[in-house]
Tab-separated table of C-alpha atoms in Angstrom:
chain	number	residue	atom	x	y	z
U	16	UNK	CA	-10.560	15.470	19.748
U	17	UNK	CA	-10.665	11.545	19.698
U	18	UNK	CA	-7.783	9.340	21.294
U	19	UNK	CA	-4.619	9.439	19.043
U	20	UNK	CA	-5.082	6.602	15.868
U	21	UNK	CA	-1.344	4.761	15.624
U	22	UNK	CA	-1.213	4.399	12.056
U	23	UNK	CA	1.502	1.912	10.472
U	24	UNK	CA	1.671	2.064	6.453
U	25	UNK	CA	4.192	1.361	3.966
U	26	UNK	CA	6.339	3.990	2.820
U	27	UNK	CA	4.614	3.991	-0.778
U	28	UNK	CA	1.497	4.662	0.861
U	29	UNK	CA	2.561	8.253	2.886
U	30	UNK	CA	0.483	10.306	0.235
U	31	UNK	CA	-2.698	8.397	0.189
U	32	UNK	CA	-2.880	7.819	3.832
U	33	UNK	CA	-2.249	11.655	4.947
U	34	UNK	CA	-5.831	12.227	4.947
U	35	UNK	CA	-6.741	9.500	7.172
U	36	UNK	CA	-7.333	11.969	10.572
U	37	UNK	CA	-9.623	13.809	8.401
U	38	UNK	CA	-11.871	11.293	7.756
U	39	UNK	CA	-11.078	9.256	11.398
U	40	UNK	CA	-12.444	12.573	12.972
U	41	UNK	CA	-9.261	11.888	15.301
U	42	UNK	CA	-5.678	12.542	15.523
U	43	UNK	CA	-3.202	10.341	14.021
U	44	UNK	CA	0.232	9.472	14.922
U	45	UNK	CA	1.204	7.822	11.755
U	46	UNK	CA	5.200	5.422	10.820
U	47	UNK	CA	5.564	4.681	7.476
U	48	UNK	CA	8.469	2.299	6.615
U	49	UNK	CA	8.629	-1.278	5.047
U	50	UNK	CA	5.461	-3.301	5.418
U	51	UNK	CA	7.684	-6.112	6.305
U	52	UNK	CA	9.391	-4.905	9.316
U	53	UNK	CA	6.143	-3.121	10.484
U	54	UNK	CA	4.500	-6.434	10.295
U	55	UNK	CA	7.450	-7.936	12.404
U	56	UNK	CA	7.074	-5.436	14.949
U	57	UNK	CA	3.141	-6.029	15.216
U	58	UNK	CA	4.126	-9.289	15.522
U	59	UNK	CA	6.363	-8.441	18.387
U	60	UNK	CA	3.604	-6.778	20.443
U	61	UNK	CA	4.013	-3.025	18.865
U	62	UNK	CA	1.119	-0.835	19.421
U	63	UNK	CA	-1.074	-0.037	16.620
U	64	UNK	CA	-4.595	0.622	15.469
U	65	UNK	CA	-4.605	0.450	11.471
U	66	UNK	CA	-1.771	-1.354	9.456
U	67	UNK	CA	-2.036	-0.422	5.853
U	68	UNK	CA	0.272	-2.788	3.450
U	69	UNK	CA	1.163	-2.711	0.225
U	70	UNK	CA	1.342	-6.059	-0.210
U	71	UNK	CA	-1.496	-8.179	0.945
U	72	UNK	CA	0.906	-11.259	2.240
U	73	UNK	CA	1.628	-8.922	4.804
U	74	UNK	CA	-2.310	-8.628	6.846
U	75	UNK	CA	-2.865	-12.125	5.519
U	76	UNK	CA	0.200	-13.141	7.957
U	77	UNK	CA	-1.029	-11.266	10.922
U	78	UNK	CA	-4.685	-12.528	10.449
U	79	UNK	CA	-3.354	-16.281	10.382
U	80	UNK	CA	-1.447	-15.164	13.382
U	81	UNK	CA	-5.041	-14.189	14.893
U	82	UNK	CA	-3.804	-10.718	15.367
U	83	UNK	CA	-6.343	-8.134	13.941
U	84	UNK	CA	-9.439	-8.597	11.714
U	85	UNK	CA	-9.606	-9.623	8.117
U	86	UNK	CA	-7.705	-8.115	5.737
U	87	UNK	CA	-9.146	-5.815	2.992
U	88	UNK	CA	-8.239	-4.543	0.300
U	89	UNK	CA	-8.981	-0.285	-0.131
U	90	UNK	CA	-6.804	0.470	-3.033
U	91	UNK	CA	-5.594	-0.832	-6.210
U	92	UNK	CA	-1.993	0.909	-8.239
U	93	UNK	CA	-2.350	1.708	-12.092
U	94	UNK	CA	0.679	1.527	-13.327
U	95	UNK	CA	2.063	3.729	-16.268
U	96	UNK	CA	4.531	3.277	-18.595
U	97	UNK	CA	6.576	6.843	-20.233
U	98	UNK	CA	8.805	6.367	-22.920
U	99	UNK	CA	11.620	8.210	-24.292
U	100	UNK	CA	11.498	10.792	-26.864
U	101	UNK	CA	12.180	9.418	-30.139
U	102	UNK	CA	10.883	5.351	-29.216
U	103	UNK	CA	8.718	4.104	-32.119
U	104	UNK	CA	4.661	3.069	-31.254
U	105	UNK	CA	5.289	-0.265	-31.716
U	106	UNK	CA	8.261	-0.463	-29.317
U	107	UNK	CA	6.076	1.386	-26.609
U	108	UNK	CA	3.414	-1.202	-27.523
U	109	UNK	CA	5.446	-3.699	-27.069
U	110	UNK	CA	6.915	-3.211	-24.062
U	111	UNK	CA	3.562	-3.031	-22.734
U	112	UNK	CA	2.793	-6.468	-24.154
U	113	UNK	CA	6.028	-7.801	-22.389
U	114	UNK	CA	4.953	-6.873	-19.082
U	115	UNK	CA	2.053	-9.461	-19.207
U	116	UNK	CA	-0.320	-7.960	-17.185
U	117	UNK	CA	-4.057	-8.605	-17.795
U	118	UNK	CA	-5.141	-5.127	-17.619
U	119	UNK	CA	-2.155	-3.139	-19.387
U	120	UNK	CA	-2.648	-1.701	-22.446
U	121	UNK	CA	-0.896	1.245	-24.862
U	122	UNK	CA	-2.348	4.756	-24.687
């Protein structure tokens, strides 16, 4: 076994990022909370290894900060819409259309 990883993620990330040891051949000690106040307490000289954000503004503040490398992004959300039982097609449709989104569409 490898030295511990310290992982810091957003909550909203805790499913995709339980795998991470597995692939970082190396235990990981792994906080999940708001991507905000994790980035505050990198800021504040926390220890960490990988910070995974939800929201890019988050890295891009820490790299103009010169703390860490580059940003990138590993994972994009689809979102999905469910409607009620008994909503019309066209009302499903469009409240897809309202959300304005280049990529949504009605399935």
């Amino acid at each position: 076994m490898g030295e511990i990883l310290r992982l810091l993620a957003a909550g909203s990330l805790s499913r995709a990022m339980t795998g991470l040891g597995l692939v970082a051949g190396r235990p990981v000690a792994a906080a999940f909370g708001p991507s905000g106040l994790l980035r505050a307490g990198i800021e504040g000289g926390a220890p960490w290894d990988v910070f995974a954000s939800a929201d890019t503004s988050h890295p891009a503040r820490l790299r103009a900060a010169d703390i860490g490398t580059a940003p990138r992004v590993f994972r994009r959300n689809t979102l999905a819409l469910r409607v009620r039982p008994g909503l019309t097609r066209p009302d499903a449709a469009a409240a897809s259309t309202t959300m304005r989104w280049p990529r949504s569409r009605s399935v």
